[in-house]
Amino acid sequence: MKKKIISLLLSVAVLMTALIPFAAFAKSSTPVWDKYSKEGSYKVSSFTFTIPENDFTYKVWYPKDIKNMSKRPIILYCNGTSANYEKKPTTVTYLKKAASYGFVCLTNTDENTGLGTSMNLGMDALIIFNGDKKHRLYNKLNLDKVGLAGHSQGATCCMNLASKGNYDNLKHFKAIYACSLPSPAIAASGLQNCPYDSSLVSLPTLLVSGSGTTDNAFISPLESSIIPALNNIKNDVYAARMTDVEHADSIYDTHPYMIAWFDYKLNGNKTAEKAFVGKSPELKTNKNFQDFKRKIYCKKVSLKAVKANKKGFKAEWKTVTGVKGYQLQYSTSKSFTEKTTKSITLKKTTASKTVKSLKAKKSYYVRIRTYRTVGGINYYGKWSAVKTVKTK
């Protein structure tokens, strides 16, 4: 009898397993998106404050148990035109969610943040709170890990906060999430009156927008907004558009990658990193996004001198920070054809290289460039100007 019961139970178990859809066992193709679409592990508290310099109300979301935590990274969120957390409850949704991942998030009621003034004052307030022994945030803010996020005019705000020469707080800012960044023409027009120059920005940036008509044809076009910013910003830049999403919805619809971006750039989170780096980053393969673009920025290096030696030469340059090393090339061909060209890979601390065993009294063309390794891939900077040397 027992054998019959056991056999029956096994048959039922096999049948139930067969009925479970295959998708239940399938591995998600968007694990980063899935993770940051959900709440983090921390409970969240909030408070508001005002400052004498303006009439705006500022609101901060932070992990409830912050007193027992290490110093927290910060996200400053800049509002779009005619929007703030009081008018647009979805803003509360994603800033509260970011706080559940351990961030301290600040925004305000300013509906015209583009020039950056009110948000810079908000950063000033956080610095004061961090040094005030009586404040709940005392010594709990990591002022060296501050991310700038914004939608529409708020993305313009990010550009201006991060522009060289605008604000002293620039030294605290480490990364940007610019959603539906208006084209420079729109930003400078009477619609916003807050021009920006992305060539003055030197922070790693994620540019996200929608491919719907309002972004694509008017506010944040790929060709006149996204690509120029990607090319101009002097740091790593990633960009993508969410398919068929309109301007008004772009920040809420893409916010999981906003949280992932800051977890990667401010905290070094390896799971979040997979959305952006490597041969097939999730942002590129996510079927809900299109037009993925990536620029890994390598500073340019210049040859100081190339001096002739007996059957060789010595190349000298000034070392560059923020790179893994250099690639030095020399060739008997001015066009550096493959058969006539030799390449040497050098460490970042190296400032010169002596090349020997060449032909005597022969002219060689020499150039150098930097390189970085990101996600296991080597990325190279622009070549220096070519110098010519004739061996002795």
Tab-separated table of C-alpha atoms in Angstrom:
chain	number	residue	atom	x	y	z
A	1	MET	CA	0.000	0.000	0.000
A	2	LYS	CA	2.819	2.413	0.940
A	3	LYS	CA	4.529	1.764	-2.402
A	4	LYS	CA	1.314	2.672	-4.268
A	5	ILE	CA	0.946	5.928	-2.292
A	6	ILE	CA	4.574	6.889	-2.894
A	7	SER	CA	4.198	6.081	-6.589
A	8	LEU	CA	1.037	8.192	-6.781
A	9	LEU	CA	2.740	11.169	-5.051
A	10	LEU	CA	5.693	10.962	-7.420
A	11	SER	CA	3.344	10.923	-10.405
A	12	VAL	CA	1.534	14.008	-9.104
A	13	ALA	CA	4.875	15.785	-8.523
A	14	VAL	CA	6.009	15.027	-12.073
A	15	LEU	CA	2.671	16.256	-13.459
A	16	MET	CA	2.818	19.505	-11.449
A	17	THR	CA	6.379	20.141	-12.639
A	18	ALA	CA	5.287	19.648	-16.233
A	19	LEU	CA	2.531	22.205	-15.777
A	20	ILE	CA	4.910	24.921	-14.562
A	21	PRO	CA	5.683	27.236	-17.500
A	22	PHE	CA	9.215	27.075	-18.854
A	23	ALA	CA	9.514	30.844	-18.263
A	24	ALA	CA	9.496	30.188	-14.531
A	25	PHE	CA	12.937	28.558	-14.913
A	26	ALA	CA	14.290	30.920	-17.544
A	27	LYS	CA	17.018	33.339	-16.529
A	28	SER	CA	16.014	36.990	-16.826
A	29	SER	CA	17.671	38.919	-19.637
A	30	THR	CA	17.439	42.143	-17.593
A	31	PRO	CA	18.558	41.276	-14.034
A	32	VAL	CA	19.784	44.816	-13.273
A	33	TRP	CA	16.510	46.359	-14.397
A	34	ASP	CA	14.582	43.759	-12.413
A	35	LYS	CA	16.563	44.440	-9.251
A	36	TYR	CA	16.274	48.228	-9.261
A	37	SER	CA	12.611	48.151	-10.247
A	38	LYS	CA	11.966	46.837	-6.744
A	39	GLU	CA	12.405	48.523	-3.385
A	40	GLY	CA	15.796	48.242	-1.671
A	41	SER	CA	16.366	46.734	1.776
A	42	TYR	CA	16.271	49.949	3.865
A	43	LYS	CA	13.217	51.564	5.413
A	44	VAL	CA	13.017	55.262	4.546
A	45	SER	CA	12.379	58.470	6.488
A	46	SER	CA	12.147	62.048	5.233
A	47	PHE	CA	12.151	65.665	6.370
A	48	THR	CA	11.709	69.109	4.837
A	49	PHE	CA	13.480	72.407	5.396
A	50	THR	CA	13.719	75.917	4.016
A	51	ILE	CA	16.629	78.315	3.623
A	52	PRO	CA	16.730	82.142	3.808
A	53	GLU	CA	18.042	82.524	0.240
A	54	ASN	CA	14.762	81.505	-1.456
A	55	ASP	CA	11.117	80.551	-0.917
A	56	PHE	CA	11.411	76.910	-1.947
A	57	THR	CA	10.807	73.923	0.271
A	58	TYR	CA	13.521	71.268	0.210
A	59	LYS	CA	12.821	67.622	0.959
A	60	VAL	CA	15.254	64.863	1.890
A	61	TRP	CA	14.689	61.100	1.854
A	62	TYR	CA	17.205	58.951	3.698
A	63	PRO	CA	17.589	55.451	5.213
A	64	LYS	CA	15.686	55.393	8.500
A	65	ASP	CA	18.535	53.655	10.340
A	66	ILE	CA	21.167	56.078	9.047
A	67	LYS	CA	22.622	56.658	12.536
A	68	ASN	CA	23.915	53.068	12.508
A	69	MET	CA	25.251	53.229	8.957
A	70	SER	CA	28.443	54.420	7.332
A	71	LYS	CA	28.482	57.719	5.433
A	72	ARG	CA	25.851	57.720	2.699
A	73	PRO	CA	26.169	58.763	-0.970
A	74	ILE	CA	23.920	61.614	-2.115
A	75	ILE	CA	21.611	62.174	-5.081
A	76	LEU	CA	20.536	65.728	-5.917
A	77	TYR	CA	17.403	65.600	-8.067
A	78	CYS	CA	16.570	68.617	-10.272
A	79	ASN	CA	12.963	69.148	-11.380
A	80	GLY	CA	11.713	69.615	-14.906
A	81	THR	CA	9.802	72.728	-15.956
A	82	SER	CA	6.635	73.290	-13.873
A	83	ALA	CA	7.212	70.050	-11.950
A	84	ASN	CA	8.198	69.210	-8.391
A	85	TYR	CA	7.595	66.473	-5.841
A	86	GLU	CA	4.394	68.134	-4.616
A	87	LYS	CA	2.885	68.358	-8.099
A	88	LYS	CA	4.251	65.064	-9.397
A	89	PRO	CA	3.943	62.221	-6.850
A	90	THR	CA	5.957	59.860	-9.070
A	91	THR	CA	9.031	61.913	-8.117
A	92	VAL	CA	8.531	60.770	-4.539
A	93	THR	CA	8.283	57.167	-5.766
A	94	TYR	CA	11.729	56.940	-7.319
A	95	LEU	CA	13.559	59.158	-4.830
A	96	LYS	CA	12.110	57.174	-1.938
A	97	LYS	CA	13.122	53.988	-3.752
A	98	ALA	CA	16.662	55.310	-4.223
A	99	ALA	CA	16.805	56.034	-0.484
A	100	SER	CA	15.806	52.405	0.163
A	101	TYR	CA	19.096	51.474	-1.536
A	102	GLY	CA	21.035	53.614	0.940
A	103	PHE	CA	21.168	56.978	-0.841
A	104	VAL	CA	20.313	60.328	0.696
A	105	CYS	CA	18.130	62.100	-1.882
A	106	LEU	CA	17.395	65.824	-1.994
A	107	THR	CA	15.008	67.809	-4.198
A	108	ASN	CA	12.931	70.977	-3.821
A	109	THR	CA	9.818	72.762	-5.057
A	110	ASP	CA	11.657	74.906	-7.625
A	111	GLU	CA	9.928	74.513	-11.011
A	112	ASN	CA	12.714	76.268	-12.946
A	113	THR	CA	15.906	74.612	-11.761
A	114	GLY	CA	17.826	74.928	-15.044
A	115	LEU	CA	20.563	77.360	-14.008
A	116	GLY	CA	21.357	75.234	-10.942
A	117	THR	CA	21.141	77.980	-8.317
A	118	SER	CA	18.513	76.487	-6.013
A	119	MET	CA	20.021	73.001	-6.106
A	120	ASN	CA	23.490	74.341	-5.387
A	121	LEU	CA	22.028	76.013	-2.281
A	122	GLY	CA	20.475	72.680	-1.357
A	123	MET	CA	23.925	71.117	-1.529
A	124	ASP	CA	25.231	73.901	0.719
A	125	ALA	CA	22.535	72.979	3.241
A	126	LEU	CA	23.529	69.302	3.217
A	127	ILE	CA	27.131	70.287	3.910
A	128	ILE	CA	25.948	72.328	6.912
A	129	PHE	CA	23.779	69.447	8.170
A	130	ASN	CA	26.708	67.063	7.899
A	131	GLY	CA	28.750	69.290	10.212
A	132	ASP	CA	25.975	70.016	12.714
A	133	LYS	CA	26.208	67.740	15.759
A	134	LYS	CA	22.531	68.300	16.527
A	135	HIS	CA	21.296	67.296	13.068
A	136	ARG	CA	20.079	63.794	12.165
A	137	LEU	CA	22.497	63.749	9.203
A	138	TYR	CA	25.530	64.742	11.266
A	139	ASN	CA	28.650	63.057	9.880
A	140	LYS	CA	26.497	60.671	7.837
A	141	LEU	CA	26.918	62.162	4.356
A	142	ASN	CA	29.678	61.161	1.964
A	143	LEU	CA	30.364	64.549	0.402
A	144	ASP	CA	32.784	62.954	-2.048
A	145	LYS	CA	30.038	60.802	-3.571
A	146	VAL	CA	27.310	63.060	-4.933
A	147	GLY	CA	25.267	62.240	-8.023
A	148	LEU	CA	23.277	64.753	-10.088
A	149	ALA	CA	19.967	63.615	-11.556
A	150	GLY	CA	17.346	65.555	-13.448
A	151	HIS	CA	14.556	65.430	-16.007
A	152	SER	CA	14.126	67.890	-18.882
A	153	GLN	CA	15.044	71.340	-17.524
A	154	GLY	CA	16.359	69.392	-14.536
A	155	ALA	CA	18.823	67.655	-16.866
A	156	THR	CA	19.920	71.133	-17.964
A	157	CYS	CA	20.365	71.906	-14.253
A	158	CYS	CA	22.720	68.922	-14.000
A	159	MET	CA	24.804	70.255	-16.894
A	160	ASN	CA	25.096	73.681	-15.276
A	161	LEU	CA	25.869	72.329	-11.799
A	162	ALA	CA	28.636	70.208	-13.325
A	163	SER	CA	30.094	72.880	-15.619
A	164	LYS	CA	33.583	74.087	-14.857
A	165	GLY	CA	33.597	77.572	-13.339
A	166	ASN	CA	29.937	77.708	-12.286
A	167	TYR	CA	29.801	76.468	-8.679
A	168	ASP	CA	32.310	75.658	-5.939
A	169	ASN	CA	30.333	72.512	-5.100
A	170	LEU	CA	31.516	70.965	-8.372
A	171	LYS	CA	34.276	69.263	-6.371
A	172	HIS	CA	31.645	67.113	-4.637
A	173	PHE	CA	29.848	65.923	-7.779
A	174	LYS	CA	30.876	62.572	-9.251
A	175	ALA	CA	28.268	61.439	-11.806
A	176	ILE	CA	25.238	62.631	-13.805
A	177	TYR	CA	21.953	61.023	-14.830
A	178	ALA	CA	20.427	63.373	-17.417
A	179	CYS	CA	16.974	62.285	-18.553
A	180	SER	CA	15.476	63.906	-21.668
A	181	LEU	CA	18.154	66.587	-21.812
A	182	PRO	CA	16.783	69.479	-23.900
A	183	SER	CA	18.786	70.475	-26.941
A	184	PRO	CA	20.958	73.569	-26.410
A	185	ALA	CA	18.561	75.553	-28.622
A	186	ILE	CA	15.528	74.624	-26.492
A	187	ALA	CA	17.392	75.280	-23.236
A	188	ALA	CA	18.498	78.739	-24.370
A	189	SER	CA	15.109	79.703	-25.792
A	190	GLY	CA	12.344	81.603	-24.038
A	191	LEU	CA	10.797	78.258	-23.098
A	192	GLN	CA	13.497	77.653	-20.479
A	193	ASN	CA	16.007	80.532	-20.422
A	194	CYS	CA	18.783	78.337	-19.027
A	195	PRO	CA	21.544	77.769	-21.596
A	196	TYR	CA	24.225	75.178	-20.960
A	197	ASP	CA	27.531	74.116	-22.520
A	198	SER	CA	28.156	70.372	-22.259
A	199	SER	CA	31.803	70.853	-23.282
A	200	LEU	CA	32.388	72.327	-19.799
A	201	VAL	CA	31.262	69.055	-18.155
A	202	SER	CA	33.807	66.453	-17.065
A	203	LEU	CA	31.732	63.916	-15.112
A	204	PRO	CA	30.694	60.401	-16.171
A	205	THR	CA	27.186	60.749	-17.558
A	206	LEU	CA	24.213	58.574	-18.455
A	207	LEU	CA	21.942	60.214	-21.046
A	208	VAL	CA	18.487	58.658	-21.276
A	209	SER	CA	15.400	59.845	-23.144
A	210	GLY	CA	12.262	58.529	-24.817
A	211	SER	CA	11.903	57.833	-28.507
A	212	GLY	CA	8.313	59.126	-28.531
A	213	THR	CA	7.416	62.196	-30.560
A	214	THR	CA	7.778	64.790	-27.783
A	215	ASP	CA	11.393	63.844	-27.070
A	216	ASN	CA	12.424	62.614	-30.505
A	217	ALA	CA	11.076	65.515	-32.571
A	218	PHE	CA	11.086	68.410	-30.171
A	219	ILE	CA	12.661	68.484	-26.707
A	220	SER	CA	15.462	65.917	-26.678
A	221	PRO	CA	16.235	64.767	-30.250
A	222	LEU	CA	18.947	62.183	-30.726
A	223	GLU	CA	20.920	64.219	-33.263
A	224	SER	CA	20.676	67.687	-31.692
A	225	SER	CA	20.734	66.834	-27.982
A	226	ILE	CA	21.979	63.355	-27.072
A	227	ILE	CA	24.813	62.914	-29.564
A	228	PRO	CA	26.324	66.417	-29.126
A	229	ALA	CA	26.357	65.976	-25.336
A	230	LEU	CA	27.885	62.517	-25.695
A	231	ASN	CA	30.644	63.902	-27.907
A	232	ASN	CA	31.290	67.060	-25.859
A	233	ILE	CA	31.407	65.762	-22.273
A	234	LYS	CA	34.988	65.080	-21.259
A	235	ASN	CA	34.398	61.790	-19.501
A	236	ASP	CA	32.711	58.439	-20.076
A	237	VAL	CA	29.208	58.829	-21.487
A	238	TYR	CA	26.487	56.234	-22.044
A	239	ALA	CA	23.231	56.921	-23.876
A	240	ALA	CA	20.021	55.112	-24.802
A	241	ARG	CA	16.373	55.880	-25.545
A	242	MET	CA	13.385	53.999	-24.174
A	243	THR	CA	11.227	52.885	-27.069
A	244	ASP	CA	7.916	54.718	-27.620
A	245	VAL	CA	8.139	56.607	-24.311
A	246	GLU	CA	7.066	60.254	-24.330
A	247	HIS	CA	8.859	63.143	-22.667
A	248	ALA	CA	6.551	63.472	-19.645
A	249	ASP	CA	7.009	59.805	-18.722
A	250	SER	CA	10.703	59.312	-19.472
A	251	ILE	CA	12.084	59.845	-15.964
A	252	TYR	CA	9.621	57.561	-14.200
A	253	ASP	CA	9.778	54.888	-16.886
A	254	THR	CA	13.607	54.758	-16.860
A	255	HIS	CA	14.334	55.356	-13.158
A	256	PRO	CA	15.544	51.807	-12.341
A	257	TYR	CA	18.630	52.544	-14.442
A	258	MET	CA	19.042	55.874	-12.644
A	259	ILE	CA	19.393	54.049	-9.312
A	260	ALA	CA	21.624	51.400	-10.905
A	261	TRP	CA	23.824	54.101	-12.481
A	262	PHE	CA	24.499	55.787	-9.149
A	263	ASP	CA	24.981	52.457	-7.378
A	264	TYR	CA	27.635	51.712	-9.992
A	265	LYS	CA	29.322	55.102	-10.148
A	266	LEU	CA	29.088	56.132	-6.484
A	267	ASN	CA	29.276	52.725	-4.786
A	268	GLY	CA	31.118	50.561	-7.300
A	269	ASN	CA	28.318	47.975	-7.273
A	270	LYS	CA	29.346	45.118	-9.581
A	271	THR	CA	25.792	44.004	-10.328
A	272	ALA	CA	24.757	47.495	-11.402
A	273	GLU	CA	27.923	47.824	-13.477
A	274	LYS	CA	26.742	45.070	-15.835
A	275	ALA	CA	24.022	47.333	-17.178
A	276	PHE	CA	26.618	49.661	-18.682
A	277	VAL	CA	29.990	47.988	-19.324
A	278	GLY	CA	31.285	44.965	-21.216
A	279	LYS	CA	30.675	43.722	-24.751
A	280	SER	CA	26.912	43.311	-24.282
A	281	PRO	CA	25.756	45.586	-21.452
A	282	GLU	CA	22.161	45.209	-20.350
A	283	LEU	CA	21.205	48.717	-21.458
A	284	LYS	CA	22.219	47.704	-24.973
A	285	THR	CA	20.407	44.349	-24.994
A	286	ASN	CA	17.263	45.450	-23.123
A	287	LYS	CA	14.501	45.181	-25.749
A	288	ASN	CA	12.667	48.161	-24.266
A	289	PHE	CA	15.563	50.468	-25.207
A	290	GLN	CA	17.155	51.517	-28.486
A	291	ASP	CA	19.997	53.644	-29.880
A	292	PHE	CA	22.539	52.536	-27.273
A	293	LYS	CA	25.756	54.519	-27.538
A	294	ARG	CA	28.899	54.553	-25.438
A	295	LYS	CA	31.972	56.754	-25.334
A	296	ILE	CA	34.850	55.768	-23.074
A	297	TYR	CA	36.922	58.886	-22.609
A	298	CYS	CA	40.712	58.671	-22.781
A	299	LYS	CA	42.745	61.808	-22.228
A	300	LYS	CA	45.106	62.717	-25.018
A	301	VAL	CA	48.862	62.545	-24.517
A	302	SER	CA	51.459	64.535	-26.455
A	303	LEU	CA	55.007	63.660	-27.389
A	304	LYS	CA	57.435	66.140	-25.826
A	305	ALA	CA	60.417	65.016	-27.842
A	306	VAL	CA	61.817	62.183	-29.960
A	307	LYS	CA	65.625	62.121	-29.839
A	308	ALA	CA	67.835	60.170	-32.215
A	309	ASN	CA	70.208	57.492	-30.896
A	310	LYS	CA	72.546	55.078	-32.607
A	311	LYS	CA	70.211	52.713	-34.461
A	312	GLY	CA	67.300	53.892	-32.368
A	313	PHE	CA	65.546	56.777	-30.646
A	314	LYS	CA	64.172	57.914	-27.304
A	315	ALA	CA	60.544	59.131	-27.081
A	316	GLU	CA	59.449	61.342	-24.159
A	317	TRP	CA	56.020	62.508	-23.000
A	318	LYS	CA	54.273	63.887	-19.939
A	319	THR	CA	52.304	61.267	-17.998
A	320	VAL	CA	48.498	61.489	-17.969
A	321	THR	CA	46.244	60.653	-15.026
A	322	GLY	CA	43.167	58.441	-15.240
A	323	VAL	CA	44.513	56.002	-17.840
A	324	LYS	CA	45.864	52.457	-17.671
A	325	GLY	CA	48.811	53.126	-19.935
A	326	TYR	CA	50.077	54.138	-23.371
A	327	GLN	CA	50.506	52.665	-26.801
A	328	LEU	CA	53.627	53.920	-28.608
A	329	GLN	CA	53.907	53.330	-32.341
A	330	TYR	CA	56.741	53.860	-34.780
A	331	SER	CA	56.877	53.231	-38.510
A	332	THR	CA	58.948	53.827	-41.619
A	333	SER	CA	55.699	54.832	-43.331
A	334	LYS	CA	54.070	58.223	-42.768
A	335	SER	CA	50.663	56.505	-43.069
A	336	PHE	CA	51.614	53.841	-40.480
A	337	THR	CA	50.844	50.897	-42.753
A	338	GLU	CA	50.497	47.618	-40.888
A	339	LYS	CA	53.603	45.914	-42.273
A	340	THR	CA	55.898	48.840	-41.412
A	341	THR	CA	54.486	49.647	-37.953
A	342	LYS	CA	55.504	48.401	-34.513
A	343	SER	CA	53.490	48.975	-31.330
A	344	ILE	CA	54.665	49.013	-27.714
A	345	THR	CA	52.346	48.962	-24.688
A	346	LEU	CA	53.619	50.900	-21.673
A	347	LYS	CA	52.513	51.438	-18.062
A	348	LYS	CA	50.783	54.656	-16.965
A	349	THR	CA	53.784	55.722	-14.862
A	350	THR	CA	56.165	55.537	-17.812
A	351	ALA	CA	57.286	58.881	-19.252
A	352	SER	CA	59.821	57.758	-21.852
A	353	LYS	CA	60.844	54.808	-23.989
A	354	THR	CA	64.121	54.018	-25.711
A	355	VAL	CA	63.766	51.938	-28.869
A	356	LYS	CA	66.852	50.052	-30.069
A	357	SER	CA	67.993	47.723	-32.859
A	358	LEU	CA	66.586	49.783	-35.704
A	359	LYS	CA	68.222	50.607	-39.020
A	360	ALA	CA	70.928	53.264	-38.963
A	361	LYS	CA	70.317	56.608	-40.646
A	362	LYS	CA	66.703	55.711	-41.272
A	363	SER	CA	63.707	58.027	-40.783
A	364	TYR	CA	60.941	56.866	-38.442
A	365	TYR	CA	57.523	58.331	-37.696
A	366	VAL	CA	56.476	58.189	-34.042
A	367	ARG	CA	53.143	58.729	-32.238
A	368	ILE	CA	51.517	57.820	-28.925
A	369	ARG	CA	48.045	57.475	-27.388
A	370	THR	CA	46.516	56.564	-24.031
A	371	TYR	CA	44.305	53.592	-23.286
A	372	ARG	CA	41.923	52.409	-20.583
A	373	THR	CA	40.394	49.015	-19.826
A	374	VAL	CA	36.686	49.063	-18.933
A	375	GLY	CA	34.671	45.884	-18.559
A	376	GLY	CA	37.535	43.836	-19.998
A	377	ILE	CA	37.692	45.929	-23.175
A	378	ASN	CA	40.560	48.235	-24.142
A	379	TYR	CA	39.577	51.731	-25.279
A	380	TYR	CA	42.099	54.074	-26.905
A	381	GLY	CA	42.438	57.840	-26.987
A	382	LYS	CA	43.330	59.955	-29.991
A	383	TRP	CA	46.809	59.739	-31.437
A	384	SER	CA	49.268	62.500	-30.678
A	385	ALA	CA	50.781	64.588	-33.412
A	386	VAL	CA	53.409	62.592	-35.300
A	387	LYS	CA	57.095	63.368	-34.806
A	388	THR	CA	59.849	62.320	-37.204
A	389	VAL	CA	63.298	61.161	-36.167
A	390	LYS	CA	66.318	59.945	-38.170
A	391	THR	CA	68.441	57.392	-36.391
A	392	LYS	CA	72.209	57.763	-36.109
